Short mmCIF file of C-alpha atoms in Angstrom, two decimals:
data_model
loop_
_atom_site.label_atom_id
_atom_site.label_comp_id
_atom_site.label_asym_id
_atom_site.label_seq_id
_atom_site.Cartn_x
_atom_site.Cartn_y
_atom_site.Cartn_z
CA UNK E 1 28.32 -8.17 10.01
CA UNK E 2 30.04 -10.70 7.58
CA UNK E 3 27.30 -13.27 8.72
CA UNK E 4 24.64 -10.99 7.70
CA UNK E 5 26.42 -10.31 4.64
CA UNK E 6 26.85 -13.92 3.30
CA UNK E 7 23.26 -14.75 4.30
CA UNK E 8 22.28 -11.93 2.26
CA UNK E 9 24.05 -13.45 -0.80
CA UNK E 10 23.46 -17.31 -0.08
CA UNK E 11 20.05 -15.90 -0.37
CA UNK E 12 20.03 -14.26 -3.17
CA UNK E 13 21.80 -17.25 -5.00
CA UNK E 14 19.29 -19.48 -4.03
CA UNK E 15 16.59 -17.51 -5.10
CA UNK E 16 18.29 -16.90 -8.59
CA UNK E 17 18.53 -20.86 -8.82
CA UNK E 18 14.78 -20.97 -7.88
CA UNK E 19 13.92 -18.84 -10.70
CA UNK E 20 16.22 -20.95 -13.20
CA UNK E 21 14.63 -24.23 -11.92
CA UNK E 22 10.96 -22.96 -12.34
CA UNK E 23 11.34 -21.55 -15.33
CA UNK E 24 12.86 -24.40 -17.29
CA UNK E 25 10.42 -26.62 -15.73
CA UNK E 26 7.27 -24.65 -16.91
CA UNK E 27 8.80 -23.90 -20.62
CA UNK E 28 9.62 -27.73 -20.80
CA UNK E 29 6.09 -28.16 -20.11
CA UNK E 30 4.35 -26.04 -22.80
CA UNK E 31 2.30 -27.32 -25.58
CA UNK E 32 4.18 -27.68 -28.86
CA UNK E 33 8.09 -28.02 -30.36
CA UNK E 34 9.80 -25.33 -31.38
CA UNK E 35 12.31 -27.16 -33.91
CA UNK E 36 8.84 -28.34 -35.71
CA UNK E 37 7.24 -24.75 -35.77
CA UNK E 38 10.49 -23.63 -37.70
CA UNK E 39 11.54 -26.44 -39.96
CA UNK E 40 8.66 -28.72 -40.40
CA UNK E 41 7.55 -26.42 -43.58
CA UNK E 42 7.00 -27.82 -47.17
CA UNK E 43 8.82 -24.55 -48.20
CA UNK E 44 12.10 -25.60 -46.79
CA UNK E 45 12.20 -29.22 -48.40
CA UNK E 46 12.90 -30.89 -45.05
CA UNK E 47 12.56 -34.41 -44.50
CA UNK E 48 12.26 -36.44 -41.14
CA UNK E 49 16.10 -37.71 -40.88
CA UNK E 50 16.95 -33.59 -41.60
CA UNK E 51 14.40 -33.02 -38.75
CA UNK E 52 16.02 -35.73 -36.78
CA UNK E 53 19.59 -34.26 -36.87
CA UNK E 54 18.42 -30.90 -36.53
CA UNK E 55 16.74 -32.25 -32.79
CA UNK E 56 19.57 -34.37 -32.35
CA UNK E 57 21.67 -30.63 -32.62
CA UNK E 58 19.76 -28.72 -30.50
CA UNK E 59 19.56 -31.86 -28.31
CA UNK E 60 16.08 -31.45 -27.91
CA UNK E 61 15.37 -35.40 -27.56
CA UNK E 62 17.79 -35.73 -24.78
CA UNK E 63 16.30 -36.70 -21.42
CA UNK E 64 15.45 -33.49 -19.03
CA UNK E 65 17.84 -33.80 -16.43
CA UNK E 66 20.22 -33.91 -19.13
CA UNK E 67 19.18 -30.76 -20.81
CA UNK E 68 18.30 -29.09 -17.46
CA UNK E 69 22.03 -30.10 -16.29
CA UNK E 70 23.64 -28.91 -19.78
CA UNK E 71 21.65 -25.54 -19.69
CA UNK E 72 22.21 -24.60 -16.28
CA UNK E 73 26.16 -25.30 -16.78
CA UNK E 74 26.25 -23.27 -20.06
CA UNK E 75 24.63 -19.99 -17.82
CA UNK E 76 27.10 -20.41 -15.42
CA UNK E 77 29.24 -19.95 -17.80
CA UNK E 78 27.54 -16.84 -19.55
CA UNK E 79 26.44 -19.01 -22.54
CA UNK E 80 22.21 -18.71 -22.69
CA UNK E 81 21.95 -21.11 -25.72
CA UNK E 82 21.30 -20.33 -29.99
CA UNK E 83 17.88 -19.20 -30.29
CA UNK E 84 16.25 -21.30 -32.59
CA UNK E 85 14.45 -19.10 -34.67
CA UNK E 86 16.94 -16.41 -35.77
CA UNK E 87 19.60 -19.01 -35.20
CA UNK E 88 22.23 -16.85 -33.48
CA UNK E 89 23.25 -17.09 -29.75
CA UNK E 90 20.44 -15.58 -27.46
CA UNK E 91 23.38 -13.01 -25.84
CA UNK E 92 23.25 -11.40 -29.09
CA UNK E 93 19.38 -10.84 -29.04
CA UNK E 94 20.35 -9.81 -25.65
CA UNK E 95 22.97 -7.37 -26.18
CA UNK E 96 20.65 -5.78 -28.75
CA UNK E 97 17.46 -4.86 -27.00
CA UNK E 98 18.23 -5.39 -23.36
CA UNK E 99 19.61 -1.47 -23.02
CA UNK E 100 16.83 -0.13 -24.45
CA UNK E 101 14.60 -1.47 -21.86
CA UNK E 102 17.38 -0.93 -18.79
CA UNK E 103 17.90 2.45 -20.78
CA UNK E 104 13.75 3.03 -19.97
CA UNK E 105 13.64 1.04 -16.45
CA UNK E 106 16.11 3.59 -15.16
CA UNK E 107 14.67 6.53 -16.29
CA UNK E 108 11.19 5.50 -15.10
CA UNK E 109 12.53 4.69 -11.88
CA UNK E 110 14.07 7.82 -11.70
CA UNK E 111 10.94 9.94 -12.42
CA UNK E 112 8.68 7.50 -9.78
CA UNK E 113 11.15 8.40 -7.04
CA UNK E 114 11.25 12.25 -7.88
CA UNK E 115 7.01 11.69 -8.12
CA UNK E 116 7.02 10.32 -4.87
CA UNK E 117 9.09 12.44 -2.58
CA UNK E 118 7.22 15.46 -4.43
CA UNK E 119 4.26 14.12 -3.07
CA UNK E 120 4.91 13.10 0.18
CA UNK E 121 6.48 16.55 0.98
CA UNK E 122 3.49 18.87 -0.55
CA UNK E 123 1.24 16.93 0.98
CA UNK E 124 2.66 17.74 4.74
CA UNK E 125 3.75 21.61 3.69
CA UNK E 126 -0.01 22.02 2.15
CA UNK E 127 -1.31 24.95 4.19
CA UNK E 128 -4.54 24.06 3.37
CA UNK E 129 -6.50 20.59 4.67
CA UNK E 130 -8.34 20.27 1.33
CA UNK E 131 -5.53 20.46 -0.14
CA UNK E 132 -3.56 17.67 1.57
CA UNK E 133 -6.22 15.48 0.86
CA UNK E 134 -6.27 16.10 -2.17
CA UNK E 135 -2.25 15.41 -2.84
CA UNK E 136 -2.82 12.36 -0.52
CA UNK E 137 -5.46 11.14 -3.03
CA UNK E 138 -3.32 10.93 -5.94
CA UNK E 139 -1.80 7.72 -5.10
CA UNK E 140 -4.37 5.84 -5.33
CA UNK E 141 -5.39 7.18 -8.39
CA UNK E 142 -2.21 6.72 -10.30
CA UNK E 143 -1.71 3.01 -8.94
CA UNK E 144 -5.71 1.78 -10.17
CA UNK E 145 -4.83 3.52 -14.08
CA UNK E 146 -3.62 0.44 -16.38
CA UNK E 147 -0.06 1.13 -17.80
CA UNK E 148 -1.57 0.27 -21.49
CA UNK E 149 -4.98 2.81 -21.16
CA UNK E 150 -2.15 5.41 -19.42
CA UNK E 151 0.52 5.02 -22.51
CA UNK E 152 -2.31 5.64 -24.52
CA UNK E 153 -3.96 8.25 -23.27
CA UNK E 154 -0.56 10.11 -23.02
CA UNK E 155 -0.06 9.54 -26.97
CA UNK E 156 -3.50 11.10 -27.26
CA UNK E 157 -3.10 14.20 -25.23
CA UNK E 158 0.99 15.40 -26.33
CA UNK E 159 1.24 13.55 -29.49
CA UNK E 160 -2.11 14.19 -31.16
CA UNK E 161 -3.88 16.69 -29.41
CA UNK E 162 -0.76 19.14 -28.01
CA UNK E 163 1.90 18.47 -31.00
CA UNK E 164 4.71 18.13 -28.48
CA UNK E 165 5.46 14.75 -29.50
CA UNK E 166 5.83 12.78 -32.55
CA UNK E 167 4.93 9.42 -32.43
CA UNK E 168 6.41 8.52 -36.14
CA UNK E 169 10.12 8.81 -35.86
CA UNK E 170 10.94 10.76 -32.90
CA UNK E 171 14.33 11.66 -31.39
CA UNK E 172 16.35 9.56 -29.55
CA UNK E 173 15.68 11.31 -26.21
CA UNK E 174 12.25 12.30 -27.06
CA UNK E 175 11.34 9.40 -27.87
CA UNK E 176 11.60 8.10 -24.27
CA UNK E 177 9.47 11.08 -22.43
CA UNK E 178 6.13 9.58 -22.96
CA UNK E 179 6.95 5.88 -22.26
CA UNK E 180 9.27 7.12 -18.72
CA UNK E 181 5.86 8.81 -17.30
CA UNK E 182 4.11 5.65 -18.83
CA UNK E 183 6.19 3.59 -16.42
CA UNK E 184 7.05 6.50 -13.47
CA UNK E 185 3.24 7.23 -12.42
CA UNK E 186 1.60 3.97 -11.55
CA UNK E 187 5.25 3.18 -9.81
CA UNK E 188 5.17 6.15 -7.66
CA UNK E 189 2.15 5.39 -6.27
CA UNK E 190 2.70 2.63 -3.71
CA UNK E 191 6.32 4.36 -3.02
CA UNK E 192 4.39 7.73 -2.37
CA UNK E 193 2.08 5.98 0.29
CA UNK E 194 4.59 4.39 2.50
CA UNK E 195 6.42 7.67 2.22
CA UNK E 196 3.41 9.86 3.81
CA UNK E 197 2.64 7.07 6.44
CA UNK E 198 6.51 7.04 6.95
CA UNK E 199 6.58 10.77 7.54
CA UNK E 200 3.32 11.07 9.78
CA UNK E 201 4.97 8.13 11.84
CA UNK E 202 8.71 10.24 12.17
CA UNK E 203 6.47 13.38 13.21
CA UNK E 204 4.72 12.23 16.13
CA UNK E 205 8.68 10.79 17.68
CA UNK E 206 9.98 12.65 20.34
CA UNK E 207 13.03 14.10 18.85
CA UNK E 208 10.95 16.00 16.71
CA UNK E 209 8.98 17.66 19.34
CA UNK E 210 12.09 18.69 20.58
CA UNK E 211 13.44 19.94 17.47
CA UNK E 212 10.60 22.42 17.19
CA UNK E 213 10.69 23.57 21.04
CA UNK E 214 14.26 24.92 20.55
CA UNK E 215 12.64 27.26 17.62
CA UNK E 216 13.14 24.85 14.20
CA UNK E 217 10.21 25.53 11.76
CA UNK E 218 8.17 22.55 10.49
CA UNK E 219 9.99 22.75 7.09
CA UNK E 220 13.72 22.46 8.37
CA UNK E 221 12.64 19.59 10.53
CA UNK E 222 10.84 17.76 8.01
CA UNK E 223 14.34 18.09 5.41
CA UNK E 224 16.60 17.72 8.22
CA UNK E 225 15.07 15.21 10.78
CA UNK E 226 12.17 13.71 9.12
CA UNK E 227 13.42 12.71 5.70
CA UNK E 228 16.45 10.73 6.49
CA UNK E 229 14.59 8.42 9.02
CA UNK E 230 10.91 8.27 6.76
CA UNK E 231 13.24 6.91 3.76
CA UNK E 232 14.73 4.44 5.04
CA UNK E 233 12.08 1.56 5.12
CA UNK E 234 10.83 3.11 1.65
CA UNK E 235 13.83 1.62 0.30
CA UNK E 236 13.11 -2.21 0.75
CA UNK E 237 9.43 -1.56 -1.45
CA UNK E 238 11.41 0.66 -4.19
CA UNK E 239 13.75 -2.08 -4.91
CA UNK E 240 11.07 -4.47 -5.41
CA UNK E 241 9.14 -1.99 -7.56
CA UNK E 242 12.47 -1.57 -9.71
CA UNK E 243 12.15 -5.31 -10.44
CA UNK E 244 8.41 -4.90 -11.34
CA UNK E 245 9.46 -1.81 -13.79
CA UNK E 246 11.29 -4.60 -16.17
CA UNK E 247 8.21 -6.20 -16.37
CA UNK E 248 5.87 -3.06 -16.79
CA UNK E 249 8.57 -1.87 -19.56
CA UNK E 250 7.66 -4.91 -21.47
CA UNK E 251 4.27 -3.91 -21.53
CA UNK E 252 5.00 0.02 -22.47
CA UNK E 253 7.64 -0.95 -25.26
CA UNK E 254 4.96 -3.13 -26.93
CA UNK E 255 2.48 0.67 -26.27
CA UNK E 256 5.54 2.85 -27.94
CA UNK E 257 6.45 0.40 -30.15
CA UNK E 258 9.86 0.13 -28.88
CA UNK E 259 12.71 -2.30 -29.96
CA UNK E 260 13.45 -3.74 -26.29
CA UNK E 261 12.96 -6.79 -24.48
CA UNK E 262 9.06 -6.56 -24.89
CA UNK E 263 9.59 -7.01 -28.72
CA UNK E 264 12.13 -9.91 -27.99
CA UNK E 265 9.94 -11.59 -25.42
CA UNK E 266 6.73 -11.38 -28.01
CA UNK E 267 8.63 -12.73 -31.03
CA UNK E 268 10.24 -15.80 -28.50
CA UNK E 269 6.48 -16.29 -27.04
CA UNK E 270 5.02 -16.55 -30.59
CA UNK E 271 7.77 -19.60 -31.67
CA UNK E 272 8.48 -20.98 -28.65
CA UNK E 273 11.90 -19.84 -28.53
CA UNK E 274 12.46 -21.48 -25.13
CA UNK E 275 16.56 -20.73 -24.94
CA UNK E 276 15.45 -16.77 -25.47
CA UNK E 277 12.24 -16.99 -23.33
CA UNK E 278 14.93 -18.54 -20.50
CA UNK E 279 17.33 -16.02 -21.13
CA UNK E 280 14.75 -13.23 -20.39
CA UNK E 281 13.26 -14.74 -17.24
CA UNK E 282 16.51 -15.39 -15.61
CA UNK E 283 18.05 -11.55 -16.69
CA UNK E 284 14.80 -10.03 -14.75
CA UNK E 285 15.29 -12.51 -12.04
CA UNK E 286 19.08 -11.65 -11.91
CA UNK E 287 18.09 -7.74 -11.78
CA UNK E 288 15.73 -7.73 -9.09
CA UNK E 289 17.76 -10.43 -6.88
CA UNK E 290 20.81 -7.54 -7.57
CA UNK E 291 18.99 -4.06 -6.54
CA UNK E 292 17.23 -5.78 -3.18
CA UNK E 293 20.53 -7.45 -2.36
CA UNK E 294 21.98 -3.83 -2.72
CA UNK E 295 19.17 -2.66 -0.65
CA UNK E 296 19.77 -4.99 2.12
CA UNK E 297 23.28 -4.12 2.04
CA UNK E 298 22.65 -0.45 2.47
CA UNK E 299 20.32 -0.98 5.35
CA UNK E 300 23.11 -1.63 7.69
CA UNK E 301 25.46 1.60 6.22
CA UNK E 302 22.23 4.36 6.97
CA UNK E 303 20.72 2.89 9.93
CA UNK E 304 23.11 2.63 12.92
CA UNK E 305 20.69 0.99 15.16
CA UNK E 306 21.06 -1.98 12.66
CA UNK E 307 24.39 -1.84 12.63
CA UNK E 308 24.59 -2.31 16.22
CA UNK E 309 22.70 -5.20 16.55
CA UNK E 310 24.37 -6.81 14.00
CA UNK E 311 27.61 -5.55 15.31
CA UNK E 312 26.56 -7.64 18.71
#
């Protein structure tokens, strides 16, 4: 068990470093300088030896190793760098608009999971065949709608059309109702299909057919039995998904026009702001290493026959 355990974390180590390494290598390799964007302007007066020592500050003509050696220390350590446009330390940035989009990650995650279990239950209590194909359908249409044309269309219908809404100024929990189903439908789709096929793959197991010979209705079964075993390999794709919500809540903040890390990660893109654009990747990175670690960790505690084998 404590081999399993370790692997699981030399793992996800390794793949944190990965996702440091690449991601200093490709913003290191785009097009442009940052310190010239911001200071080489005839407003500010600046001439090249000000430039110079302004580089020579940032350390932007060091040599690469050196800079990839100095920034990877300095995360270590918790310290992501100044950002170089609003010249304050990227945790600051950070600290600012990285609940908001955690804040809205969560709560779409939340809604996708309720969405999917919802689904995958009506659909096998449906008394009616046309009407567990049609449940079964949904799916797939929720996973082929864009999350921009969806955020949209939502603003149309309850904000414009309906009056439920405000878009100009809403409430601090109100605020969040469109852009959570924004993020929650198109999420709940894949989780909602390995659900059903999880469930039609429990039902046909023997223990189930001898459930319902000693008298246990279909519905008793499916909560008692079914559920517990059909969840389990759901869980490896929903904490994959969660990762993926961090980067759909980019795209749905910039929708809503919410302060987050989609407004942070536009502003950084449009300067080059390579310490805050590092920052960012590494934070997602960090998240979605975290909840499939904590995944793979939980396999063990609700599946027994896992435990076992790793117990021999």
């Amino acid at each position: 068990m404590s081999k399993y355990f370790y692997g699981r974390i030399g793992q996800a180590l390794l793949v944190l470093w990965a996702a440091f390494t690449a991601s200093f290598v490709l913003l290191q390799a785009l097009p442009g300088d940052a310190v010239l964007i911001k200071f080489l302007n005839p407003d500010m007066g600046l001439g090249p030896k000000e430039i110079a020592d302004i580089r020579a500050s940032y350390g932007a003509d060091n040599p690469v190793w050196d800079r990839y050696l100095h920034t990877l220390w300095n995360f270590l350590g918790g310290n992501f760098g100044y950002s170089m446009q609003a010249g304050v330390p990227v945790s600051q940035g950070l600290a600012t608009n990285l609940p908001p989009t955690l804040r809205l990650a969560s709560f779409g995650f939340a809604v996708a999971l309720l969405l999917a279990v919802a689904l995958s239950f009506l659909s096998n209590i449906a008394r009616f065949a046309w009407l567990r194909a049609a449940i079964q359908s949904l799916p797939s249409l929720f996973i082929s709608v864009p999350v921009f044309w969806l955020g949209i269309m939502l603003i149309q219908v309850f904000s414009f059309r309906l009056g439920l809404i405000p878009v100009i100024n809403p409430g601090k929990w109100e605020g969040l109702v469109l852009p959570t189903l924004t993020l929650a439908i198109p999420i709940s789709a894949p989780l909602a299909q390995i659900l059903m096929r999880n469930i039609d793959e429990v039902l046909t197991q023997p223990f189930v057919t001898v459930a319902r010979a000693k008298g246990a209705t279909r519905n008793w079964v499916l909560w008692r039995h079914v559920a517990r075993n059909a969840v389990l390999p759901t869980l490896t794709i929903a904490g994959i998904l969660f990762g993926e919500l961090l980067a759909g809540a980019v795209v749905t903040e910039s929708v809503f026009g919410l302060n987050g890390l989609g407004s942070l990660t536009q502003q950084a893109v449009g300067n080059q702001d390579t310490a805050v654009l590092q920052a960012i990747v590494v934070i997602s990175a960090a998240a979605f290493v975290l909840i499939n670690l904590a995944v793979d960790l939980l396999y063990p505690v609700l599946d027994p026959r896992l435990r076992i084998k790793l117990g021999n």
